[in-house]
Coordinates of C-alpha atoms in Angstrom, one line a residue:
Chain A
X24 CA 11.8 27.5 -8.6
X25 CA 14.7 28.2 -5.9
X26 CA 15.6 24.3 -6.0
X27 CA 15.8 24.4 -9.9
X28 CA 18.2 26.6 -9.9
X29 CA 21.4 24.6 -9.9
X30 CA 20.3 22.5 -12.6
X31 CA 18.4 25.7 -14.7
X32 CA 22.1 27.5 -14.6
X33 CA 23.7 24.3 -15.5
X34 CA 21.4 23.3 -19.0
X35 CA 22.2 27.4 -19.3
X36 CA 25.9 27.1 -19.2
X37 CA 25.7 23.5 -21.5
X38 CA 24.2 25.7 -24.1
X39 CA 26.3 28.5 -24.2
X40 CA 29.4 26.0 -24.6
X41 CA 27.7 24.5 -27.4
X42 CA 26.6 27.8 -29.2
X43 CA 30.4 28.5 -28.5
X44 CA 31.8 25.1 -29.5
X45 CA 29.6 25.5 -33.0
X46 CA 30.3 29.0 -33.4
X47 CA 34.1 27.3 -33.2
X48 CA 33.5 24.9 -35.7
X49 CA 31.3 27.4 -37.8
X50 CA 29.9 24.1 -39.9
X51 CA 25.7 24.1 -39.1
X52 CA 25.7 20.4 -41.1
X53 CA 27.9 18.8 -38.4
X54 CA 26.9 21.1 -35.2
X55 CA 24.1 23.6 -35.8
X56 CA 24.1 25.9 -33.1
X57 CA 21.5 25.9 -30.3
X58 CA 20.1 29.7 -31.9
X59 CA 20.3 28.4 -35.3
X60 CA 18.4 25.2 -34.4
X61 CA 15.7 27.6 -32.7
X62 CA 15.5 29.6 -36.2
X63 CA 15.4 26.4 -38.1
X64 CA 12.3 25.4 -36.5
X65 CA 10.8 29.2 -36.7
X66 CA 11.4 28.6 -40.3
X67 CA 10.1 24.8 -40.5
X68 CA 7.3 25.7 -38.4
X69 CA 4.1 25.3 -40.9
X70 CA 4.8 21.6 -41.9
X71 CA 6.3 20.6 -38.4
X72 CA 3.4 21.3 -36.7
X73 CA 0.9 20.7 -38.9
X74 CA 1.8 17.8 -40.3
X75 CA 4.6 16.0 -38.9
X76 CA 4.2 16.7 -35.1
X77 CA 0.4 15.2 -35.3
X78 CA 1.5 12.3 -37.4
X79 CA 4.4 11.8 -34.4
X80 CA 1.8 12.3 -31.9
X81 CA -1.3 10.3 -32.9
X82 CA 1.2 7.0 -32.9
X83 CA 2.5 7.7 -29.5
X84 CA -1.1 8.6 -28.0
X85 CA -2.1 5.4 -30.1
X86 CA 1.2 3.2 -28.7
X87 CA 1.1 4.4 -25.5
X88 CA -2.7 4.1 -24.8
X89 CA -2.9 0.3 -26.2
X90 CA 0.2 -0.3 -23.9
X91 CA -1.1 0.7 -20.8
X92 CA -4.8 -1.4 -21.7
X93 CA -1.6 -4.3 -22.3
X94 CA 0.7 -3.4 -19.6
X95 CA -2.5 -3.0 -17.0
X96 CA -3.8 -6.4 -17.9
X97 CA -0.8 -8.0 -17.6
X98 CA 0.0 -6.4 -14.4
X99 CA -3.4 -8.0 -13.0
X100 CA -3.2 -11.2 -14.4
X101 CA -0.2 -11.9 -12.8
X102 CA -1.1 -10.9 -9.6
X103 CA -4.5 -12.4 -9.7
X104 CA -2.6 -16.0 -10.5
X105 CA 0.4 -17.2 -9.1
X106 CA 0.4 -19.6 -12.1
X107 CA 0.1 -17.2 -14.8
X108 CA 2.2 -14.9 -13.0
X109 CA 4.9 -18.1 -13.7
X110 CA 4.1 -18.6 -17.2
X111 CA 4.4 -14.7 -18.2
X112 CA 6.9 -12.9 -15.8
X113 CA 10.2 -14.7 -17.5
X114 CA 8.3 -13.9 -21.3
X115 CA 7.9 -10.3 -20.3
X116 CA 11.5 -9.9 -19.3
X117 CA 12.7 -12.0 -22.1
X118 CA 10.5 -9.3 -24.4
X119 CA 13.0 -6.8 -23.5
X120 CA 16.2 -8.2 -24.7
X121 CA 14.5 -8.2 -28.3
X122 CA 16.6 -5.2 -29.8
X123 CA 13.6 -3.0 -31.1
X124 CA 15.4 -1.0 -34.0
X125 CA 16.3 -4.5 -35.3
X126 CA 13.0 -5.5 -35.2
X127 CA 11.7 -2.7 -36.4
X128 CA 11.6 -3.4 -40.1
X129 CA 10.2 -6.3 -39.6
X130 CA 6.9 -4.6 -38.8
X131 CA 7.2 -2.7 -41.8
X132 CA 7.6 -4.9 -44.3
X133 CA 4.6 -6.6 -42.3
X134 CA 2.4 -3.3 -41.8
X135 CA 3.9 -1.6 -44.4
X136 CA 4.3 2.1 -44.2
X137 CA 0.8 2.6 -42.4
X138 CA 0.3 3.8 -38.5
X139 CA 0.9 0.4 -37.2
X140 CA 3.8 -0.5 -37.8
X141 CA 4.9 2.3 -35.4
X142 CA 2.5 1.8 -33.5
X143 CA 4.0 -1.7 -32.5
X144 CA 7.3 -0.4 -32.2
X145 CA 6.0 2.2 -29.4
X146 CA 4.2 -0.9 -27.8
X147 CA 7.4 -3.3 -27.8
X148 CA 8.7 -0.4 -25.8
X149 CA 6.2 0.8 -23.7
X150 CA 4.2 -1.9 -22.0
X151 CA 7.1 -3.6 -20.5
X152 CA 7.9 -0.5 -17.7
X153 CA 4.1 0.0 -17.0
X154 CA 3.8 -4.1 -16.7
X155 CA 6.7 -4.7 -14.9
X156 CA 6.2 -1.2 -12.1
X157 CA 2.5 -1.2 -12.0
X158 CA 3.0 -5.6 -11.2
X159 CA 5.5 -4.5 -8.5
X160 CA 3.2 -1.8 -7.3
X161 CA 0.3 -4.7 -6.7
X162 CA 3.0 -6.8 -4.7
X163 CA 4.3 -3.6 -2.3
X164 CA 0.8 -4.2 -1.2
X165 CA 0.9 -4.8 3.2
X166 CA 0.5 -8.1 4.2
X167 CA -0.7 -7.2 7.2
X168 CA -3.1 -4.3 5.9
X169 CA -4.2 -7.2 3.2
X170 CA -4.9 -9.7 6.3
X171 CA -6.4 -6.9 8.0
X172 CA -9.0 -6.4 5.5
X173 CA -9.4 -10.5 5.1
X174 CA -10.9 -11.3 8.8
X175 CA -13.0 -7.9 8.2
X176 CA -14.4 -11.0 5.5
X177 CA -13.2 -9.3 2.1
X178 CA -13.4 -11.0 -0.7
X179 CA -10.5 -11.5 -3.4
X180 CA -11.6 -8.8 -5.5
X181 CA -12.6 -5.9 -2.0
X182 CA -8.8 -6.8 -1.4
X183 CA -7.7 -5.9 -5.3
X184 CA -10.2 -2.6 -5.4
X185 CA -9.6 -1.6 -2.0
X186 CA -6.0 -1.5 -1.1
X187 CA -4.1 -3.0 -4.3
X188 CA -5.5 -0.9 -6.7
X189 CA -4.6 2.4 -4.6
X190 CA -1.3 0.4 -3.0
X191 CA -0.3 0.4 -6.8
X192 CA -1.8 3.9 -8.2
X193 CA 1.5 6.1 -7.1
X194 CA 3.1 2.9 -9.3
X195 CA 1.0 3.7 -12.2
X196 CA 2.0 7.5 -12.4
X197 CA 5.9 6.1 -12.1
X198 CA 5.0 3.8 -15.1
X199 CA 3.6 6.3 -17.3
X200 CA 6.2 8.8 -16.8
X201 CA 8.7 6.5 -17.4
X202 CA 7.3 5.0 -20.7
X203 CA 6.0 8.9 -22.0
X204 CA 9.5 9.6 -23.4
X205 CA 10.2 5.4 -24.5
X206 CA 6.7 5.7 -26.4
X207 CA 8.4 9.6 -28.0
X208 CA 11.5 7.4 -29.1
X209 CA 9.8 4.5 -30.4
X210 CA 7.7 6.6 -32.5
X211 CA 10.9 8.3 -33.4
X212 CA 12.9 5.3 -34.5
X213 CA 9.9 3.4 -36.1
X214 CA 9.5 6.8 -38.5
X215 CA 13.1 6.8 -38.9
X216 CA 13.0 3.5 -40.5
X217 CA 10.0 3.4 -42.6
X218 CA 7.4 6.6 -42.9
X219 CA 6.0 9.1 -45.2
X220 CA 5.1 11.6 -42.6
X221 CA 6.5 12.2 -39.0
X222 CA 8.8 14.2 -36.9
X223 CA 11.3 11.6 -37.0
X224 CA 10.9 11.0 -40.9
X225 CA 11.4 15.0 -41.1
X226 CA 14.4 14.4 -39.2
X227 CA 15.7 12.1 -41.5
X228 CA 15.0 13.9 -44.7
X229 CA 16.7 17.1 -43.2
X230 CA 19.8 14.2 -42.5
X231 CA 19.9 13.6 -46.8
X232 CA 19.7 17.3 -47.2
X233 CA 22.9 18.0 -44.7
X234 CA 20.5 20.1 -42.7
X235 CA 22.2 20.4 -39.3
X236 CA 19.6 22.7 -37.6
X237 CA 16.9 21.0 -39.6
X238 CA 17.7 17.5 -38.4
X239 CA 17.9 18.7 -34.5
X240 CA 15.0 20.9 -35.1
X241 CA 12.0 17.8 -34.8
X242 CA 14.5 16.3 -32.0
X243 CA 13.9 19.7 -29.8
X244 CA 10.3 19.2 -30.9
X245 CA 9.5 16.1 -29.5
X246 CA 11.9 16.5 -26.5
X247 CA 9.5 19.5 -25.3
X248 CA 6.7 17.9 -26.0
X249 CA 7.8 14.8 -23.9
X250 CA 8.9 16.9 -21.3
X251 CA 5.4 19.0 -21.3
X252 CA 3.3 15.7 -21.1
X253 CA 5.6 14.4 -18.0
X254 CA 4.8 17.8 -16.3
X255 CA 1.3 18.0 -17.0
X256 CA 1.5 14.1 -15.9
X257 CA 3.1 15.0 -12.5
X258 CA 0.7 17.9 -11.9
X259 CA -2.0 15.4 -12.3
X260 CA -0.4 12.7 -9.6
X261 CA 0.4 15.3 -7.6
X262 CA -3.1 16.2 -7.0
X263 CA -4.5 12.9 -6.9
X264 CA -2.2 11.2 -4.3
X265 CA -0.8 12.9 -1.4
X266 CA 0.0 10.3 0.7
X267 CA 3.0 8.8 -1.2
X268 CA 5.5 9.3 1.8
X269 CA 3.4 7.3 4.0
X270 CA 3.0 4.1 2.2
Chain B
X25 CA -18.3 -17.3 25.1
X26 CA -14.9 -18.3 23.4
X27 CA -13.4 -21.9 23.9
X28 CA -10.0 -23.4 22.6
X29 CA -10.5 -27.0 22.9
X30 CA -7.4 -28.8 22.2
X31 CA -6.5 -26.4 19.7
X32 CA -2.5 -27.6 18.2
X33 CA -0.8 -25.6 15.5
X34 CA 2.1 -25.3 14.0
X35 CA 3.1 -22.9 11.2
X36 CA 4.2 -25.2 8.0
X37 CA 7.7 -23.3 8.0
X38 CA 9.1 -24.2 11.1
X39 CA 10.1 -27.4 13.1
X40 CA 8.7 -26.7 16.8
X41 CA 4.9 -26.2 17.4
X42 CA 3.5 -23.1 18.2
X43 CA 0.6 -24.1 20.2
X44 CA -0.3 -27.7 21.5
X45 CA -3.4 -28.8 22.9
X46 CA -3.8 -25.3 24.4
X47 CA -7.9 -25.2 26.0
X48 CA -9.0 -21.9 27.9
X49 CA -11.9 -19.8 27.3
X50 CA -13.5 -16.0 27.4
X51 CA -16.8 -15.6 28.6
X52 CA -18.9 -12.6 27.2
X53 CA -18.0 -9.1 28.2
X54 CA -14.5 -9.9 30.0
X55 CA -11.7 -8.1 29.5
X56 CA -9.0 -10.5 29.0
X57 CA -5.0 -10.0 29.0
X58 CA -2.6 -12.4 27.7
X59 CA 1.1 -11.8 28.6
X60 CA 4.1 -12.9 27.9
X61 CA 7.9 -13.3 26.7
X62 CA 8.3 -12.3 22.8
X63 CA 7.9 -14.7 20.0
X64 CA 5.7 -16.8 22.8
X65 CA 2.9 -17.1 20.5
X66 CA 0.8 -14.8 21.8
X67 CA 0.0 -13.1 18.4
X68 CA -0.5 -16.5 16.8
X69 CA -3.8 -17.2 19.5
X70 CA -5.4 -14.3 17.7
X71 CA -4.2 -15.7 14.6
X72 CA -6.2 -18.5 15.0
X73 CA -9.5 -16.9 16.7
X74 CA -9.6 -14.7 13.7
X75 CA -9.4 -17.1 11.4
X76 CA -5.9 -16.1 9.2
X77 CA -4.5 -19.3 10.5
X78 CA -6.6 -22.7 10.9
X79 CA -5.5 -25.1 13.7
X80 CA -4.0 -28.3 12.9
X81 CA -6.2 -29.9 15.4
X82 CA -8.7 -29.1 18.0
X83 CA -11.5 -26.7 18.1
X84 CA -12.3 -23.4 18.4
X85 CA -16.0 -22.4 19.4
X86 CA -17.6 -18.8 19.8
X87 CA -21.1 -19.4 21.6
X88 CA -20.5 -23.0 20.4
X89 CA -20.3 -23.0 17.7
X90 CA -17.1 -23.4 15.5
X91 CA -15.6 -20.2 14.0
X92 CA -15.5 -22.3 10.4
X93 CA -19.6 -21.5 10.4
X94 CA -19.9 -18.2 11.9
X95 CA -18.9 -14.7 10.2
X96 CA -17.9 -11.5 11.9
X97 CA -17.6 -12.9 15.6
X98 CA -14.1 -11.1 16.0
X99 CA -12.6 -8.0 14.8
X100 CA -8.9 -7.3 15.3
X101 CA -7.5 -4.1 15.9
X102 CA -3.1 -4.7 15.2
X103 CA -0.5 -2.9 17.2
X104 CA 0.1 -0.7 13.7
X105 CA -2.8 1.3 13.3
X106 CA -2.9 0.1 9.4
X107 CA -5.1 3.1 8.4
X108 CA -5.3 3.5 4.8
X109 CA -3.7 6.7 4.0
X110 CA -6.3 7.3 0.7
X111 CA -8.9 7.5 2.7
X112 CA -10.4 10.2 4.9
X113 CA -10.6 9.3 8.9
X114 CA -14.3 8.8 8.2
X115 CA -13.8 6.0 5.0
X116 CA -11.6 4.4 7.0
X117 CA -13.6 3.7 9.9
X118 CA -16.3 2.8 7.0
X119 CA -14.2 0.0 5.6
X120 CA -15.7 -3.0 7.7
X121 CA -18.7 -1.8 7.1
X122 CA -18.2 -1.1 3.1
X123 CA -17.0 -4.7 2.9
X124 CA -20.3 -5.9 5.2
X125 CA -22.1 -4.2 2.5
X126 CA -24.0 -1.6 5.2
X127 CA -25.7 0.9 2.9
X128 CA -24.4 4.2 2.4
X129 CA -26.9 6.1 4.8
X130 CA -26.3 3.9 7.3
X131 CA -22.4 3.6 7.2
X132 CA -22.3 7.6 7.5
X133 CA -24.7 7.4 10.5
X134 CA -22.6 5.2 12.2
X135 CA -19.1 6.7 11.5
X136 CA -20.5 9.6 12.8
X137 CA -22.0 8.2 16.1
X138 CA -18.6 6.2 16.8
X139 CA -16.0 8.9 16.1
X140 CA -18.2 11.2 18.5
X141 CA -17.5 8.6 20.8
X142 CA -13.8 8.1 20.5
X143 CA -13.8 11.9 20.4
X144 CA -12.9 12.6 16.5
X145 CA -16.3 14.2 15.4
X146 CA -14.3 17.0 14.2
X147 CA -11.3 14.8 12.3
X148 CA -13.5 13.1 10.3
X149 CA -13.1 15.1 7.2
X150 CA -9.3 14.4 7.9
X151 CA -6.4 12.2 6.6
X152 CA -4.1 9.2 8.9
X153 CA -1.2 11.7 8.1
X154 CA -2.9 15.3 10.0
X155 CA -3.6 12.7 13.3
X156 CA -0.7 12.0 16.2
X157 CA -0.2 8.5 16.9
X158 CA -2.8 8.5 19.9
X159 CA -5.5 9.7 17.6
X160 CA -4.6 7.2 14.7
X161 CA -5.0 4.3 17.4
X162 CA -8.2 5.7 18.3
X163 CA -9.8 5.6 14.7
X164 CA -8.2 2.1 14.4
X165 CA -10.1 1.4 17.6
X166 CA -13.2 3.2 16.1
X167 CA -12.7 1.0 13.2
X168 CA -12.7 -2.2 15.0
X169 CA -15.9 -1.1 16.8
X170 CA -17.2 -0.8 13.3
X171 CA -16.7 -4.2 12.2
X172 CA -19.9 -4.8 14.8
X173 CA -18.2 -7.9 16.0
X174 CA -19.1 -8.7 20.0
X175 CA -15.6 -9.6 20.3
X176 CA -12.5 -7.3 19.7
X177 CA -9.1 -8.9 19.7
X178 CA -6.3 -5.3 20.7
X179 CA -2.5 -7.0 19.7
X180 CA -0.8 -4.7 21.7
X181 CA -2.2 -1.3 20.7
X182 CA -0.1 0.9 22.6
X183 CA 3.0 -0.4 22.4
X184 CA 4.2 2.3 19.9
X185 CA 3.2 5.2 21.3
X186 CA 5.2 7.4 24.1
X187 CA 4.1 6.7 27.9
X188 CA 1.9 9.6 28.9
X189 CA 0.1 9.0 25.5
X190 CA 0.0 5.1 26.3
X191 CA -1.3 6.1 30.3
X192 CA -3.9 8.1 28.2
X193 CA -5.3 5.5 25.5
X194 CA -5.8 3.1 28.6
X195 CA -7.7 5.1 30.6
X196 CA -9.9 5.8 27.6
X197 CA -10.0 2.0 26.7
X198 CA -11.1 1.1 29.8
X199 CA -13.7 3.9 29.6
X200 CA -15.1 2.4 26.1
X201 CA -15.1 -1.4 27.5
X202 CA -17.5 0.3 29.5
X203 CA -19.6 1.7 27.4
X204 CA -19.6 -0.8 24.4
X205 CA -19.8 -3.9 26.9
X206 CA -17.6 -5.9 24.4
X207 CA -15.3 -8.9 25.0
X208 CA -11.8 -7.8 24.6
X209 CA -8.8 -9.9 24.6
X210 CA -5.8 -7.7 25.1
X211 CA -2.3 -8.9 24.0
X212 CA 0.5 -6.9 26.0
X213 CA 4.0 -7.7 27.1
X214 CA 3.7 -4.8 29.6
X215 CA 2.8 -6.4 33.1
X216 CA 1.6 -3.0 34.7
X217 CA -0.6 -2.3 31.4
X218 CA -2.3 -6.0 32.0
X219 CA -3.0 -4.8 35.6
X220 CA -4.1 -1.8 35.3
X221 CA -6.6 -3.0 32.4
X222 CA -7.9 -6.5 32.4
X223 CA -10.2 -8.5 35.1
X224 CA -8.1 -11.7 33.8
X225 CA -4.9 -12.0 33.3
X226 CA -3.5 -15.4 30.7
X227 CA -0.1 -15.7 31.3
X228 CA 2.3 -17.7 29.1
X229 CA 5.1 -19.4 30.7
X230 CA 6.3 -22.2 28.6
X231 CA 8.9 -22.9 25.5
X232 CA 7.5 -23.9 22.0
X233 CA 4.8 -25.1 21.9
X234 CA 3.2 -23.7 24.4
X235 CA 0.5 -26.0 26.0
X236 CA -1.6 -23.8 28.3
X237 CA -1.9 -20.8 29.5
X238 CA -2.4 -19.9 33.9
X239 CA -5.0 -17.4 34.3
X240 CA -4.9 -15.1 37.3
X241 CA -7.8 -12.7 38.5
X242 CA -6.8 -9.2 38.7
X243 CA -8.3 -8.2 42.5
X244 CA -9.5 -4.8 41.5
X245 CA -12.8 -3.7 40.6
X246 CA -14.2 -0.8 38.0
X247 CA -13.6 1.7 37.1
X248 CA -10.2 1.9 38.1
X249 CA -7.8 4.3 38.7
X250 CA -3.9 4.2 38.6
X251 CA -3.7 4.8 42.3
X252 CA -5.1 1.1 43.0
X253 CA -1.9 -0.2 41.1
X254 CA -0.2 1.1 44.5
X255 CA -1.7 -0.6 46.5
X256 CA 0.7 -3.6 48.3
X257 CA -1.6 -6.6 46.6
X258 CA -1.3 -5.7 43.3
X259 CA 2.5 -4.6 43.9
X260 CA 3.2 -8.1 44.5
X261 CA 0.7 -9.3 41.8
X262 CA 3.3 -7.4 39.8
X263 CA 6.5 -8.4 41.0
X264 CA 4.9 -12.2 40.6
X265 CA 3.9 -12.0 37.3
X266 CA 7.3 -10.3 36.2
X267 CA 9.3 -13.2 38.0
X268 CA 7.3 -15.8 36.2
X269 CA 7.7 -13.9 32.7
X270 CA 11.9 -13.9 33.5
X271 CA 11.5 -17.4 34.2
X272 CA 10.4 -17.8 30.9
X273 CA 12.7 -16.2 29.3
X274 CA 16.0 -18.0 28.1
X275 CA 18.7 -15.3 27.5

């Protein structure tokens, strides 16, 4: 807690100018204050979390789960084959310069308004970090540890199971926490665009109703709740591998 | 029994052999040295005996037969210990035998036996990162044992580790050579360390590509204390093996 500190009294002090600055401006549809937003969402609270937060939550469980079955199977492709390691790298990379909120609507007007359209939004953003990191985690792999285990006679795949696949697992964790807040905004934007239900939809409406406090209100939502899975996340990784300093 | 015959090889990346026509052998149970300058090729022998890099021409034979056809002859124990830092001391001494697919039962059985041995019964339980660098080299050594090859190839063990420690591991080496009978081939660049440990001593004196190696006998007997390395013969042995490394070495 000690080491927090700095930055717990700094988010602290950030807040207290804002509730100042929109106290200042006293205008809650341009800047809702930081209290007012926490009252909005007391007062929004039945049909943000019972509808809307589940609806945002089920497409980035959805998103982010199919990305990692994508991003892991591209990640070992490519290291199992050279060749297809060629052929997929530059595609990969190249999938990231596609501007997703421009594409978005595309997917709508293919999926229409139904999960998966967002779903694919979320992906487009997901699987590229847990690809690319987890890929990079299989090539930090030693040589010489790798050689080691070669004249002991193992096999391609004892190599892949027995040191790439724990070589790369600190890699993973990295992956997932970085894509846990993409696959939060992808869902977000994709909802924006096109939805009937949604924390970002909600957002959106409150937008048409010049609800200050009740368009920040879903964006605190799903900022804790990103912020709760990364914990939970790093709790997790930080029982199952304790040697990261020594790789 | 190991025999280069002829053995040539150069690595694809570079212009000047490594090794040309180079024939020596090992017979069973000796404890070999091979000295010399850095970047000699001394690392690339082992290289080739354990198979990570195939010669260009000539053969290499264990018991006569060439390494292509055999499995397991050789394990080799690098100057990192390379322990996996997943895995308890105990998996990692398991590895070779995980990979020679040694059933459970008798994997733990063994572990056991060998870390009693190299005195870590208690550390089994334990991870690379609670052990000092002596006792990392030692379950490295453990694991090598474990690979149940006759013949163990050490690429400078020690070199990393403070002197007493290094005094230490020898001593200990010299005292498991003993009780494992195994063929060990030693790479060192430490002359006194060559002495002190090996019956045989391959010494390499010449540029790239180096074309043979001279063996010397150590004149000293086992077990052996470091007393002996006082003594006026081996002094000189020394001082002669030092002069012919400097020789060898272009500044």
């Amino acid at each position: 807690m000690k080491k927090n500190l700095p930055s717990v009294l700094l988010v602290l002090v950030l807040l207290l100018l804002w509730q100042g600055a929109a106290m200042g401006i006293n205008a809650a549809y341009i800047l809702p204050s930081p209290t007012g937003i926490l009252v909005r969402l007391w007062e929004l609270r039945v049909p943000l979390f019972k509808v809307h937060l589940p609806a945002t939550m089920g497409v980035t469980a959805l998103g982010l789960l199919i990305s990692i079955g994508l991003g892991l199977l591209l990640a070992i492709s490519m290291d199992w084959n050279p060749k297809l390691e060629k052929a997929l790298y530059p595609v990969i990379v190249a999938s990231q310069t596609i501007p997703t909120t421009a594409i978005a609507p595309l997917f709508i007007l293919w999926f229409g308004y139904s999960i998966w359209s967002k779903v694919l939004v979320t992906i487009l953003m997901t699987f590229f970090p847990i690809a690319i990191t987890v890929f990079d985690g299989f090539k930090s792999t030693k040589r010489e540890m790798e050689e080691l285990l070669f004249t002991y006679g193992a096999t391609k795949k004892d190599i892949f199971l027995k040191l790439k696949l724990p070589t790369a697992l600190p890699h993973f964790f990295s992956a997932i926490k970085m894509a846990i807040p993409l696959s939060v905004i992808g869902a977000a934007i994709a909802e924006w665009l096109g939805a009937q239900k949604g924390l970002g939809y909600f957002s959106k409406r409150m937008m048409t109703q010049l609800d200050g406090a009740g368009v920040f209100a879903p964006v605190v939502l799903l900022s804790v709740v990103a912020m709760l899975t990364v914990w939970v996340i790093t709790i997790v990784e930080n029982k199952l591998i304790t040697w990261r300093k020594e790789i | 029994m190991l025999r280069f015959e002829g053995v040539s090889f150069r690595y694809p990346e570079d212009e000047l052999g490594m090794v040309e026509n180079l024939s020596f052998q090992v017979a069973d149970g000796e404890f070999v040295a091979i000295i010399g300058a850095s970047g000699c090729g001394k690392s690339t022998v082992f290289r080739l005996i354990n198979g990570l890099e195939r010669p260009d021409g000539g053969k290499i034979l264990v018991d006569e037969k060439p390494i292509e056809t055999i499995k397991n002859y050789s394990a080799f124990m690098p100057q990192k210990d390379l322990l996996f830092p997943w895995r308890s001391v105990e998996k990692n001494v398991s590895l070779p035998m995980e990979l020679g697919k040694v059933p459970m039962g008798e994997q733990e059985k063994r572990a056991a036996l060998v870390l009693e041995q190299v005195g870590l019964a208690d550390y089994a339980k334990k991870y690379p990162k609670d052990l000092s660098g002596g006792m990392k080299q030692r379950v490295s050594f453990a694991r090598t044992l474990l690979s149940g090859a006759d013949m163990l190839l050490l690429d400078e063990p020690f070199s990393a580790l403070d002197y007493l420690t290094r005094v230490e591991m020898q001593e200990w080496l010299l005292a498991q050579w003993a009780h494992y009978h195994k063929t060990i081939l030693f790479i060192t660049h430490d002359v006194e360390e060559a002495i002190f440990l090996a019956k045989r001593i391959y010494i390499i004196q010449d540029a790239r590509p180096f074309t043979q190696m001279e063996s010397i006998e150590v004149p000293l007997g086992y077990p052996r204390n470091r007393e002996a390395l006082k003594q006026g013969e081996i002094v000189e042995l020394k001082e002669s093996l030092i002069g012919k490394l400097r020789r060898s070495v272009s500044l």
